[in-house]
Amino acid sequence: MTISRTHLIVRAAPDSVLVCRFVFTPPQLHVSVSTTTTEYEDSSQRSFGWHILTELTDSISLDQEENLGGVGYITTMKFTKALSGRL
């Protein structure tokens, strides 16, 4: 999770809020991290951090949409990880 938070914090617009959501629906943990970023992200999926996240999670995505209420983009990173072993 630290990699995803760091990725978004570095790119966050001044005074933006970082929102983290955790939902556990057995057997998976669903994580969503979002904030307003200043620039459109087109290279992050080739970064070393992204490579590590794809190895540590079962699924990962990065979505961006124009921030209609202000500057920049609403950037959301989502990933899931299944629980290994017994509940």
Short mmCIF file of C-alpha atoms in Angstrom, two decimals:
data_model
loop_
_atom_site.label_atom_id
_atom_site.label_comp_id
_atom_site.label_asym_id
_atom_site.label_seq_id
_atom_site.Cartn_x
_atom_site.Cartn_y
_atom_site.Cartn_z
CA MET A 1 0.00 0.00 0.00
CA THR A 2 2.90 2.37 0.70
CA ILE A 3 3.89 2.35 -2.98
CA SER A 4 0.41 3.38 -4.10
CA ARG A 5 0.12 6.12 -1.48
CA THR A 6 3.58 7.45 -2.31
CA HIS A 7 2.79 7.43 -6.03
CA LEU A 8 -0.31 9.55 -5.50
CA ILE A 9 1.11 11.82 -2.78
CA VAL A 10 4.03 12.90 -4.97
CA ARG A 11 1.65 13.79 -7.81
CA ALA A 12 -1.13 15.31 -5.67
CA ALA A 13 -2.35 18.86 -6.22
CA PRO A 14 -1.70 21.30 -3.35
CA ASP A 15 -4.35 21.03 -0.58
CA SER A 16 -5.86 17.89 -2.10
CA VAL A 17 -7.17 15.06 0.07
CA LEU A 18 -5.96 11.46 -0.16
CA VAL A 19 -8.89 9.06 0.23
CA CYS A 20 -8.20 5.40 1.11
CA ARG A 21 -10.96 2.80 1.11
CA PHE A 22 -10.59 -0.77 2.34
CA VAL A 23 -13.32 -3.33 1.80
CA PHE A 24 -12.94 -6.96 2.82
CA THR A 25 -15.31 -9.35 1.07
CA PRO A 26 -13.97 -12.82 1.79
CA PRO A 27 -11.68 -13.98 0.43
CA GLN A 28 -10.51 -10.65 -1.08
CA LEU A 29 -9.35 -7.31 0.20
CA HIS A 30 -10.30 -4.45 -2.15
CA VAL A 31 -8.28 -1.23 -1.81
CA SER A 32 -8.98 2.09 -3.50
CA VAL A 33 -6.71 5.13 -3.13
CA SER A 34 -7.58 8.40 -4.83
CA THR A 35 -6.69 12.08 -4.90
CA THR A 36 -6.55 15.05 -7.25
CA THR A 37 -3.33 15.06 -9.26
CA THR A 38 -1.90 17.93 -11.25
CA GLU A 39 -0.98 16.03 -14.41
CA TYR A 40 -2.28 13.19 -16.52
CA GLU A 41 -0.35 10.03 -15.69
CA ASP A 42 0.76 8.15 -18.78
CA SER A 43 3.96 6.42 -17.68
CA SER A 44 3.27 5.04 -14.21
CA GLN A 45 2.36 1.57 -15.43
CA ARG A 46 5.92 1.15 -16.67
CA SER A 47 7.55 2.18 -13.39
CA PHE A 48 9.41 -0.08 -11.00
CA GLY A 49 6.82 0.59 -8.27
CA TRP A 50 4.01 -0.46 -10.60
CA HIS A 51 5.87 -3.68 -11.40
CA ILE A 52 6.17 -4.46 -7.67
CA LEU A 53 2.44 -3.80 -7.13
CA THR A 54 1.49 -6.13 -9.98
CA GLU A 55 3.58 -8.87 -8.37
CA LEU A 56 2.11 -8.33 -4.89
CA THR A 57 -1.56 -8.00 -5.85
CA ASP A 58 -4.09 -10.07 -7.78
CA SER A 59 -5.35 -7.13 -9.82
CA ILE A 60 -4.47 -3.46 -10.13
CA SER A 61 -5.72 -0.50 -12.14
CA LEU A 62 -5.08 3.22 -12.43
CA ASP A 63 -7.98 5.39 -13.57
CA GLN A 64 -8.00 9.12 -14.28
CA GLU A 65 -10.75 11.52 -15.18
CA GLU A 66 -10.71 15.24 -15.64
CA ASN A 67 -11.60 17.11 -12.46
CA LEU A 68 -14.68 19.02 -13.63
CA GLY A 69 -14.89 20.92 -10.34
CA GLY A 70 -11.33 22.23 -10.37
CA VAL A 71 -7.83 21.71 -11.70
CA GLY A 72 -6.07 18.49 -12.60
CA TYR A 73 -7.40 14.95 -12.61
CA ILE A 74 -9.15 12.67 -10.15
CA THR A 75 -6.69 9.77 -10.02
CA THR A 76 -7.69 6.45 -8.48
CA MET A 77 -5.56 3.38 -7.95
CA LYS A 78 -7.48 0.18 -7.17
CA PHE A 79 -6.16 -3.23 -6.33
CA THR A 80 -7.28 -6.53 -4.84
CA LYS A 81 -5.53 -9.26 -2.94
CA ALA A 82 -7.01 -12.63 -2.07
CA LEU A 83 -6.50 -14.05 1.37
CA SER A 84 -4.24 -17.06 1.25
CA GLY A 85 -4.95 -19.90 3.62
CA ARG A 86 -8.00 -20.39 5.81
CA LEU A 87 -10.36 -17.73 7.14
#
